[in-house]
XYZ file of C-alpha atoms in Angstrom:
665
model
C 138.235 108.931 121.437
C 140.680 111.314 119.786
C 143.945 111.972 121.610
C 145.553 115.169 120.423
C 149.074 114.486 121.757
C 151.076 117.616 120.886
C 154.171 116.160 122.577
C 154.369 113.312 120.101
C 157.658 113.985 118.284
C 156.770 111.689 115.415
C 154.213 114.044 113.875
C 154.563 112.396 110.466
C 153.456 109.050 111.852
C 150.564 110.706 113.689
C 149.438 112.535 110.529
C 149.486 109.320 108.484
C 147.539 107.528 111.218
C 144.824 110.209 111.183
C 144.692 110.247 107.386
C 144.073 106.523 107.339
C 141.253 106.858 109.897
C 139.628 109.655 107.873
C 139.975 107.795 104.571
C 138.606 104.575 106.008
C 135.611 106.288 107.609
C 134.891 108.411 104.533
C 134.613 105.158 102.586
C 132.401 103.545 105.241
C 130.197 106.660 105.441
C 129.869 107.599 101.756
C 130.123 104.180 100.082
C 129.097 101.497 102.580
C 126.734 103.717 104.621
C 128.087 102.011 107.776
C 130.168 104.603 109.693
C 132.011 103.327 112.770
C 132.814 106.693 114.363
C 130.523 109.628 115.073
C 130.522 112.884 113.134
C 131.954 114.562 116.228
C 134.913 112.169 116.329
C 135.483 112.517 112.590
C 135.518 116.323 112.876
C 137.943 116.149 115.817
C 140.390 114.014 113.827
C 139.973 116.345 110.861
C 140.787 119.448 112.928
C 143.822 117.749 114.463
C 145.169 116.913 111.015
C 144.594 120.521 109.900
C 146.585 121.763 112.913
C 149.437 119.307 112.241
C 149.649 120.328 108.594
C 149.613 124.000 109.537
C 152.380 123.536 112.107
C 154.489 121.320 109.810
C 154.471 122.513 106.170
C 156.512 119.467 105.146
C 153.322 117.412 105.657
C 151.765 119.049 102.583
C 149.923 116.464 100.485
C 147.586 117.562 97.699
C 145.503 114.411 98.270
C 145.153 114.886 102.025
C 141.588 114.632 103.409
C 141.918 118.306 104.429
C 142.222 119.282 100.745
C 138.756 117.909 99.976
C 136.760 120.918 101.120
C 137.508 122.912 97.971
C 138.725 126.465 97.797
C 140.543 126.357 94.471
C 139.118 128.993 92.101
C 139.811 128.608 88.382
C 139.400 131.171 85.635
C 138.445 128.386 83.251
C 138.774 124.630 82.855
C 141.704 123.355 80.815
C 141.027 120.861 78.024
C 141.835 117.188 78.450
C 142.278 114.725 75.591
C 141.096 111.336 76.840
C 143.695 108.571 76.534
C 140.831 106.157 75.881
C 137.722 107.773 74.283
C 134.643 107.935 76.503
C 132.109 106.700 73.977
C 128.344 106.837 74.301
C 125.994 103.869 73.895
C 123.367 103.032 71.335
C 119.885 103.400 72.854
C 117.094 100.834 72.638
C 113.551 101.709 73.683
C 111.655 98.410 73.755
C 112.002 94.779 74.743
C 111.861 93.863 71.050
C 114.818 96.095 70.173
C 116.800 94.703 73.092
C 116.072 91.071 72.212
C 117.113 91.752 68.617
C 120.450 93.103 69.886
C 120.985 90.138 72.222
C 119.941 87.565 69.630
C 122.274 88.930 66.959
C 125.227 88.583 69.334
C 124.076 85.172 70.531
C 123.927 83.850 66.979
C 127.594 84.677 66.463
C 128.711 83.929 70.035
C 126.303 81.392 71.639
C 128.162 81.230 74.976
C 128.219 84.976 75.530
C 127.205 86.432 78.906
C 125.950 89.942 79.624
C 126.173 92.280 82.590
C 123.117 94.342 83.491
C 123.605 97.503 85.529
C 121.881 100.765 86.425
C 122.233 103.669 83.998
C 122.862 106.483 86.449
C 121.369 109.836 85.483
C 124.375 112.076 86.026
C 127.528 113.411 84.384
C 130.174 111.067 82.991
C 133.796 111.572 84.104
C 137.188 109.894 83.858
C 139.509 109.528 86.876
C 143.233 108.912 86.428
C 145.705 107.471 88.948
C 149.493 107.158 88.762
C 151.326 104.863 91.186
C 148.135 104.618 93.234
C 147.578 108.380 93.583
C 144.767 110.402 92.038
C 146.190 112.841 89.473
C 143.344 114.054 87.288
C 139.587 114.089 86.805
C 137.901 115.185 83.587
C 134.390 115.497 82.178
C 133.424 113.362 79.196
C 132.986 116.370 76.903
C 132.499 115.113 73.369
C 134.068 111.759 74.226
C 137.477 112.732 72.849
C 138.131 116.020 74.661
C 136.746 117.007 78.060
C 137.447 119.534 80.813
C 139.912 119.211 83.680
C 137.785 119.308 86.863
C 140.368 117.756 89.183
C 139.855 120.172 92.070
C 136.097 119.692 91.959
C 136.426 115.902 91.778
C 138.525 115.993 94.955
C 135.527 117.373 96.861
C 133.552 114.165 96.199
C 134.239 112.250 99.399
C 133.370 108.818 97.990
C 136.204 108.955 95.418
C 139.517 107.610 96.812
C 142.609 109.802 96.487
C 145.016 106.910 97.035
C 144.700 103.208 96.197
C 146.088 100.104 97.950
C 147.648 98.833 94.700
C 150.275 101.193 93.289
C 149.738 100.449 89.599
C 151.792 102.659 87.239
C 148.573 103.891 85.617
C 144.860 103.346 86.131
C 141.932 105.148 84.492
C 138.307 104.528 85.451
C 135.046 105.962 84.209
C 132.217 106.959 86.489
C 129.016 108.940 86.758
C 128.856 111.945 89.072
C 125.378 112.427 90.486
C 123.473 114.178 93.243
C 121.465 111.970 95.563
C 117.741 112.601 95.903
C 118.162 113.560 99.558
C 120.903 116.129 98.871
C 118.945 117.556 95.930
C 115.829 118.068 98.055
C 117.862 119.640 100.879
C 119.591 121.982 98.414
C 116.293 123.100 96.884
C 114.764 123.613 100.338
C 117.684 125.882 101.204
C 117.417 127.798 97.921
C 113.684 128.287 98.442
C 114.317 129.781 101.897
C 116.669 132.330 100.336
C 114.355 133.161 97.434
C 116.686 131.570 94.859
C 115.540 129.766 91.715
C 115.004 126.048 92.303
C 117.177 123.522 90.495
C 115.314 121.563 87.815
C 116.470 118.026 88.647
C 119.366 116.150 90.292
C 121.114 115.496 86.982
C 121.299 119.172 86.005
C 122.253 120.087 89.566
C 125.156 117.608 89.518
C 126.380 118.717 86.095
C 126.250 122.395 87.053
C 127.928 121.783 90.414
C 130.830 119.847 88.904
C 131.514 122.686 86.442
C 131.597 125.492 89.021
C 134.850 127.450 88.877
C 134.968 127.720 92.690
C 135.580 124.240 94.110
C 134.551 125.306 97.631
C 130.991 125.776 96.323
C 131.160 122.376 94.630
C 132.144 120.849 97.973
C 128.947 122.199 99.556
C 126.850 120.442 96.903
C 127.790 117.014 98.369
C 128.103 115.210 95.043
C 128.469 111.445 94.762
C 129.946 109.153 92.136
C 129.575 105.578 90.923
C 132.401 103.928 88.973
C 131.126 101.691 86.165
C 134.074 100.946 83.893
C 137.821 100.328 83.840
C 139.123 102.396 80.929
C 142.826 101.548 81.025
C 145.381 99.965 83.360
C 149.086 99.155 83.363
C 150.472 96.226 85.315
C 147.262 94.207 85.561
C 144.850 92.397 83.235
C 141.294 91.057 83.506
C 139.145 88.600 81.588
C 135.670 90.004 82.322
C 133.877 93.263 83.061
C 132.477 91.888 86.338
C 136.001 90.961 87.396
C 137.180 94.552 86.826
C 134.316 95.898 88.947
C 135.165 93.506 91.786
C 138.793 94.624 91.615
C 137.856 98.313 91.654
C 135.639 97.675 94.673
C 138.668 96.161 96.462
C 140.572 99.371 95.723
C 138.013 101.491 97.560
C 136.046 102.787 94.598
C 132.281 103.376 94.942
C 131.411 100.831 92.261
C 127.960 100.852 90.687
C 125.797 98.521 92.843
C 123.908 95.307 92.055
C 125.603 94.449 88.745
C 124.408 90.993 87.682
C 125.532 88.574 84.973
C 123.063 86.696 82.713
C 123.093 84.630 79.557
C 119.342 84.076 79.115
C 117.491 86.812 77.189
C 114.299 86.554 79.245
C 116.257 86.867 82.497
C 117.903 90.017 81.166
C 114.548 91.591 80.257
C 113.073 90.624 83.634
C 116.049 92.134 85.451
C 115.748 95.405 83.507
C 112.099 95.818 84.503
C 112.852 94.779 88.080
C 115.389 97.629 88.172
C 112.893 100.011 86.588
C 110.228 99.155 89.143
C 112.683 99.921 91.962
C 113.407 103.498 90.814
C 111.360 105.114 93.584
C 113.239 103.216 96.307
C 116.724 104.083 95.046
C 118.664 106.943 96.627
C 119.828 108.035 93.171
C 118.129 108.646 89.823
C 118.396 106.266 86.877
C 117.124 106.749 83.336
C 117.684 103.233 82.056
C 119.771 100.080 82.225
C 123.073 99.225 80.551
C 123.646 95.827 78.976
C 127.236 94.831 78.090
C 129.103 91.749 76.891
C 130.938 90.523 79.997
C 133.935 88.881 78.262
C 136.584 91.545 77.536
C 138.365 89.577 74.788
C 134.998 88.992 73.103
C 134.364 92.736 73.142
C 137.557 93.238 71.124
C 136.415 90.598 68.634
C 132.950 92.170 68.203
C 134.452 95.635 67.735
C 133.137 99.185 67.786
C 131.568 101.770 65.504
C 133.042 105.305 65.353
C 130.777 106.602 68.140
C 129.415 103.534 69.951
C 130.572 100.004 70.834
C 128.778 97.124 69.104
C 128.856 95.016 72.288
C 126.684 97.215 74.543
C 123.385 99.123 74.540
C 121.462 101.383 76.900
C 117.837 100.451 77.535
C 115.934 103.726 78.047
C 112.825 103.504 80.220
C 109.689 105.248 78.964
C 108.800 108.442 80.875
C 107.069 107.788 84.181
C 103.331 108.430 84.118
C 101.587 108.926 87.458
C 98.134 110.034 88.630
C 97.656 113.236 90.600
C 94.764 115.368 91.815
C 94.194 118.634 89.896
C 93.563 121.004 92.805
C 93.240 124.256 90.862
C 93.865 126.052 87.563
C 95.683 129.387 87.809
C 96.264 131.878 85.006
C 99.636 133.495 84.333
C 99.866 136.588 82.122
C 102.963 136.729 79.907
C 104.863 139.677 78.426
C 102.765 139.637 75.223
C 99.535 139.473 77.215
C 98.913 135.753 76.635
C 96.868 134.109 79.385
C 98.503 130.747 80.110
C 96.610 128.272 82.324
C 98.673 126.204 84.766
C 97.568 123.152 86.717
C 98.110 123.119 90.488
C 98.625 119.447 91.366
C 98.805 117.303 94.442
C 102.628 116.871 94.635
C 103.851 113.769 92.802
C 107.433 112.575 92.250
C 108.428 112.253 88.580
C 111.855 111.726 86.980
C 113.739 112.698 90.107
C 111.782 115.750 91.267
C 108.518 116.534 93.008
C 106.009 118.020 90.577
C 103.217 120.281 91.821
C 102.526 122.312 88.644
C 102.086 121.616 84.944
C 101.261 123.797 81.972
C 97.813 123.455 80.388
C 98.919 125.438 77.304
C 95.683 127.207 76.323
C 91.879 127.112 76.349
C 91.714 124.664 73.413
C 93.982 122.176 75.209
C 91.740 122.209 78.301
C 88.595 121.834 76.195
C 89.958 119.007 74.010
C 90.833 116.892 77.065
C 87.856 118.129 79.109
C 90.142 118.929 82.063
C 88.309 120.062 85.205
C 89.307 121.172 88.690
C 89.000 118.158 91.006
C 89.903 115.641 88.282
C 92.457 112.888 88.697
C 94.903 113.421 85.845
C 97.827 111.435 84.465
C 101.083 113.401 84.501
C 104.499 112.846 82.967
C 107.614 114.891 82.240
C 108.067 115.634 78.545
C 111.713 114.942 77.738
C 112.171 114.103 81.455
C 112.029 117.884 82.156
C 108.693 119.659 81.545
C 105.617 118.369 83.447
C 102.561 117.830 81.237
C 99.083 116.369 81.616
C 98.341 113.450 79.301
C 94.742 112.608 80.095
C 91.956 112.529 82.663
C 90.809 109.501 84.659
C 87.083 110.053 84.073
C 86.171 107.155 86.383
C 87.355 109.212 89.370
C 85.639 112.484 88.406
C 83.550 113.993 91.273
C 79.781 113.935 90.726
C 79.532 117.723 91.155
C 82.236 118.410 88.566
C 81.673 121.255 86.079
C 83.611 122.178 82.899
C 86.342 124.778 83.342
C 85.389 128.255 82.090
C 88.268 130.396 80.841
C 88.384 133.950 82.316
C 86.611 136.621 80.299
C 88.872 139.327 81.737
C 92.541 139.596 82.713
C 93.061 138.139 86.224
C 95.799 140.725 86.910
C 94.395 144.057 85.681
C 90.727 143.246 84.949
C 91.156 144.375 81.353
C 89.406 142.879 78.330
C 90.759 139.713 76.756
C 90.467 138.630 73.130
C 91.252 135.684 70.870
C 92.559 136.295 67.394
C 91.196 134.036 64.660
C 94.521 132.448 63.741
C 95.667 131.804 67.312
C 94.808 129.459 70.138
C 96.033 132.052 72.649
C 93.797 134.462 74.531
C 95.417 137.828 75.290
C 94.921 140.725 77.684
C 94.387 143.805 75.488
C 95.482 146.320 78.137
C 99.029 147.515 77.237
C 99.426 148.889 80.780
C 98.734 145.539 82.455
C 101.256 145.226 85.341
C 101.919 141.545 84.585
C 102.883 142.347 80.991
C 105.066 145.249 82.058
C 107.005 143.118 84.569
C 107.441 140.316 82.020
C 108.652 142.843 79.454
C 111.360 144.032 81.837
C 112.418 140.441 82.601
C 112.651 139.685 78.878
C 114.459 142.968 78.147
C 117.107 142.144 80.778
C 117.536 138.473 79.818
C 120.912 137.124 78.750
C 120.064 136.860 75.047
C 118.558 140.359 75.031
C 120.276 143.215 76.918
C 122.081 140.853 79.311
C 121.490 142.829 82.519
C 122.853 140.527 85.233
C 121.120 140.581 88.606
C 117.754 141.620 87.202
C 115.622 138.505 87.566
C 111.933 137.987 88.282
C 112.066 138.987 91.953
C 114.056 142.197 91.358
C 111.785 143.220 88.463
C 108.732 142.739 90.707
C 110.431 144.808 93.422
C 111.214 147.680 91.080
C 107.581 147.820 89.912
C 106.104 147.466 93.384
C 108.271 150.314 94.666
C 107.310 152.384 91.581
C 110.947 152.855 90.554
C 110.226 151.823 86.963
C 107.227 151.702 84.610
C 108.973 150.188 81.603
C 112.472 148.897 80.663
C 113.628 152.386 79.603
C 113.334 153.494 83.241
C 116.139 151.067 84.173
C 118.570 153.633 82.785
C 117.446 156.264 85.274
C 117.883 154.132 88.412
C 120.139 155.484 91.156
C 122.237 153.619 93.696
C 120.543 155.293 96.690
C 117.116 154.118 95.427
C 118.269 150.514 95.052
C 120.036 150.390 98.419
C 116.705 151.064 100.159
C 115.212 147.873 98.713
C 115.123 144.646 100.699
C 118.027 142.390 99.764
C 120.091 145.185 98.244
C 123.332 146.588 99.595
C 125.824 149.010 98.127
C 127.686 146.204 96.329
C 124.624 144.586 94.731
C 123.285 148.007 93.704
C 126.649 148.883 92.165
C 126.763 145.565 90.254
C 123.247 146.005 88.849
C 123.878 149.582 87.731
C 127.167 148.559 86.107
C 125.364 145.848 84.155
C 122.658 148.328 83.116
C 125.371 150.743 81.946
C 127.141 148.021 79.944
C 123.914 147.218 78.093
C 123.797 150.682 76.478
C 126.500 149.745 73.973
C 125.212 146.361 72.785
C 124.400 145.586 69.148
C 121.109 146.629 67.535
C 120.205 142.954 67.098
C 119.976 142.540 70.875
C 117.806 145.640 71.196
C 115.382 144.393 68.519
C 115.049 141.082 70.361
C 114.727 142.896 73.721
C 111.758 144.957 72.447
C 109.682 141.760 72.595
C 108.080 142.099 69.163
C 105.648 139.231 68.613
C 106.963 136.398 66.407
C 110.503 137.838 66.392
C 113.111 135.652 68.031
C 116.831 136.014 68.551
C 117.889 134.745 65.104
C 115.349 136.814 63.162
C 116.331 139.932 65.185
C 119.923 139.427 64.062
C 118.888 139.085 60.399
C 116.792 142.257 60.628
C 119.658 144.201 62.204
C 122.103 142.985 59.544
C 119.696 144.103 56.792
C 118.745 147.592 58.101
C 121.873 148.546 60.118
C 120.036 151.281 62.121
C 116.868 151.358 64.192
C 115.655 154.447 62.302
C 115.869 152.629 58.948
C 114.006 149.648 60.407
C 111.216 151.866 61.786
C 110.527 153.168 58.281
C 110.553 149.745 56.579
C 107.415 148.534 54.794
C 106.018 144.997 55.178
C 106.987 144.293 51.561
C 110.617 145.273 52.228
C 110.750 143.182 55.385
C 109.533 140.134 53.467
C 112.664 140.262 51.307
C 114.795 139.215 54.313
C 115.620 135.459 54.102
C 113.273 133.319 56.253
C 111.096 136.371 57.033
C 107.463 135.425 56.438
C 104.460 137.698 56.050
C 103.272 137.238 59.644
C 106.699 138.177 61.030
C 106.952 141.184 58.682
C 103.498 142.426 59.731
C 104.433 141.996 63.418
C 107.490 144.230 62.966
C 105.590 146.820 60.920
C 102.687 146.908 63.407
C 105.030 147.302 66.368
C 106.788 150.351 64.938
C 103.497 151.862 63.739
C 102.155 151.969 67.308
C 102.405 155.461 68.853
C 102.997 154.169 72.388
C 105.854 151.991 71.140
C 107.367 155.000 69.373
C 107.269 156.939 72.644
C 108.935 154.016 74.418
C 111.693 153.856 71.788
C 112.264 157.617 72.124
C 112.834 157.032 75.871
C 115.409 154.333 75.087
C 117.198 156.580 72.608
C 117.231 159.410 75.171
C 118.777 156.968 77.648
C 121.728 156.528 75.270
C 120.960 153.028 73.968
C 122.969 152.074 70.893
C 120.666 151.832 67.854
C 123.230 150.768 65.236
C 124.309 147.355 64.032
C 127.754 146.279 65.227
C 129.457 143.843 62.871
C 131.241 141.321 65.077
C 132.048 138.897 62.277
C 135.592 137.556 62.464
C 135.908 136.009 59.001
C 134.125 133.980 56.361
C 135.796 130.601 56.808
C 132.372 128.969 57.368
C 130.587 130.845 54.562
C 127.971 128.751 52.774
C 127.932 126.035 55.492
C 124.982 125.110 57.686
C 125.572 123.680 61.185
C 123.388 121.953 63.764
C 124.557 121.763 67.392
C 123.489 118.891 69.649
C 124.487 117.821 73.146
C 126.590 119.642 75.748
C 129.883 120.977 74.415
C 133.044 120.830 76.592
C 133.842 124.552 76.900
C 131.033 126.503 75.197
C 127.288 126.846 75.574
C 125.169 126.270 72.466
C 124.565 130.016 72.212
C 128.311 130.692 72.297
C 128.955 128.044 69.641
C 126.163 129.474 67.469
C 127.615 132.951 67.813
C 131.079 131.657 66.876
C 129.678 130.002 63.744
C 127.698 133.035 62.606
C 130.627 135.372 63.306
C 132.628 133.336 60.838
C 130.042 133.343 58.075
C 128.209 130.082 58.844
C 124.527 129.467 59.439
C 123.044 127.611 62.422
C 119.897 125.542 62.049
C 117.784 123.893 64.733
C 117.023 120.742 62.740
C 119.036 118.208 60.742
C 118.243 117.820 57.041
C 119.994 116.918 53.800
C 121.002 120.585 53.547
C 122.964 120.379 56.830
C 126.725 120.583 56.236
C 127.939 119.499 59.687
C 126.521 118.467 63.065
C 128.583 119.632 66.056
C 128.263 116.903 68.696
C 128.697 117.245 72.447
C 127.930 115.058 75.447
C 124.493 113.442 75.724
C 123.633 114.124 72.082
C 120.125 112.948 71.230
C 117.971 112.271 68.189
C 119.771 114.862 66.040
C 122.934 112.778 66.229
C 121.088 109.649 65.106
C 119.440 111.500 62.210
C 122.820 112.892 61.131
C 124.287 109.387 61.172
C 121.340 108.057 59.162
C 121.799 110.824 56.565
C 125.577 110.387 56.455
C 126.240 113.985 57.575
C 129.754 114.677 58.854
C 130.084 115.009 62.629
C 132.363 117.522 64.342
C 133.658 117.871 67.880
C 134.038 121.339 69.385
C 137.780 121.100 68.726
C 137.228 120.224 65.068
C 134.824 123.150 64.666
C 137.436 125.546 66.048
C 140.074 123.983 63.787
C 137.889 124.739 60.734
C 137.798 128.391 61.783
């Protein structure tokens, strides 16, 4: 029972006593899962400490348990150069590849032992301690430079702020993740409030750790496993397992169930035992990590520029599970395409519950003979997008019938048609409500006119309430109209109208992309705008002229020409011009230091999105490509880089970090 003795003159001693209770029970609760006091008692101690610290400012301690609820708001994250690089691992995808790796090391070092541990599906971080006190937490970034997320790291209750041993310096590496339970609770809450659901625990953890407001991060209830000792002063170890045991003694949430083996078959068996247990774990894994245990042997074996030679990551193949196909529903997109989607009996795949999957088009359904009532095999392509692989014909109901694609639009009842060169079937009614709503959503998207606050739900609302008929009507909206809508107040209405107003002055390239012309993406819209400079000049361009633009094919040229030849589209553009939309190209180029160079971007960069990095490159005269080839000049590499990095290494193409890219400019 808590005794809040306000007459106790030794408030410092009382505060330290409470801190120790809170730290001990945080560890037992978040790491050991064996709390010894109730939540009520914990909260009572916490409140007492808050009151003591408020009454006695000299008790201020930045690592106090009361400082772990967040509240720090940053304008941006400062850069951190890692004292020891946080390198990635070479991936292996089969038992044969793994055995080849193990055997090659065994031939040179017959007595070598290996640790096998879970590969947590989260975000890699480094944690630094000086004299036993936590001083800094940083994301991995590109391995050399990351972001300072110290305040957000402090909100992770399982990470200790002080250590029993007061070593001059200690740096550990861990993986921040979101547990399956917390992820499901968070999505349930977002669904109740009509917010977009988070894709998977890994993305949720990464996004939460990089929020500028640490109080929001605190509410996300992130967790962390420590899996490596990066650097230490005043202590030395002979093996990796020994370092993990030491870190456990210091109160760190060390990655569980790490085992040591020397036999290759035992290692393979252990990896598949871990893989088979994925469903039972409270956290997501996407593989297993195999490392040489002996630290001195690691130094002897050495490292490559980007990966150590003494460790690999075994990546599990995507999970494939059966599910019942309950229904097929048709969604109508902004260009009128009818896209079939499978409604599935919920099944858990790669960390999330899947209840829908795309069926692409009529040809896809026909080629696999997919029918309502079938048992289908489902996986997540790239661990993200659910897809149907095949049908279990042995479980097909006896009364099953082939699926017949709709002969009319399910939204407006209009005619549908299939062009000879396409697999897609389209609604031919230009006034179809589904197309109009999708057009508005596309028009307002970040890469188009960047109208913040205008998502799917708001677009639907505006149409339902007959406030708009097309995107041009956004520029006639009034605050009093918006404030009458459910979910809108004066502030949200003001914010939306301000964003609409800001979009009037954007570059012509964004407007061309926002028009939603078939076959014209963001990059081709920019090339068109650079070539014609004004919307009027573009509207009078012939297909032959358009074909002279680099990378502009005949189909794209005809799409542009056809769009501007349509009378209804001309009327729509006149409305936009009347609304004061900018129709001229704005040259935002900052120099030509990257002229003649082609870049590919892969992975997550420390401080920029891929779009921002692409824009920076093009502003300075460079070209950005989506694929690596012999013509690629540089590959800009961020965290979790994939196959593009490997291809660049195979082709001998120079790799750049974000910092090195900026240095070139």
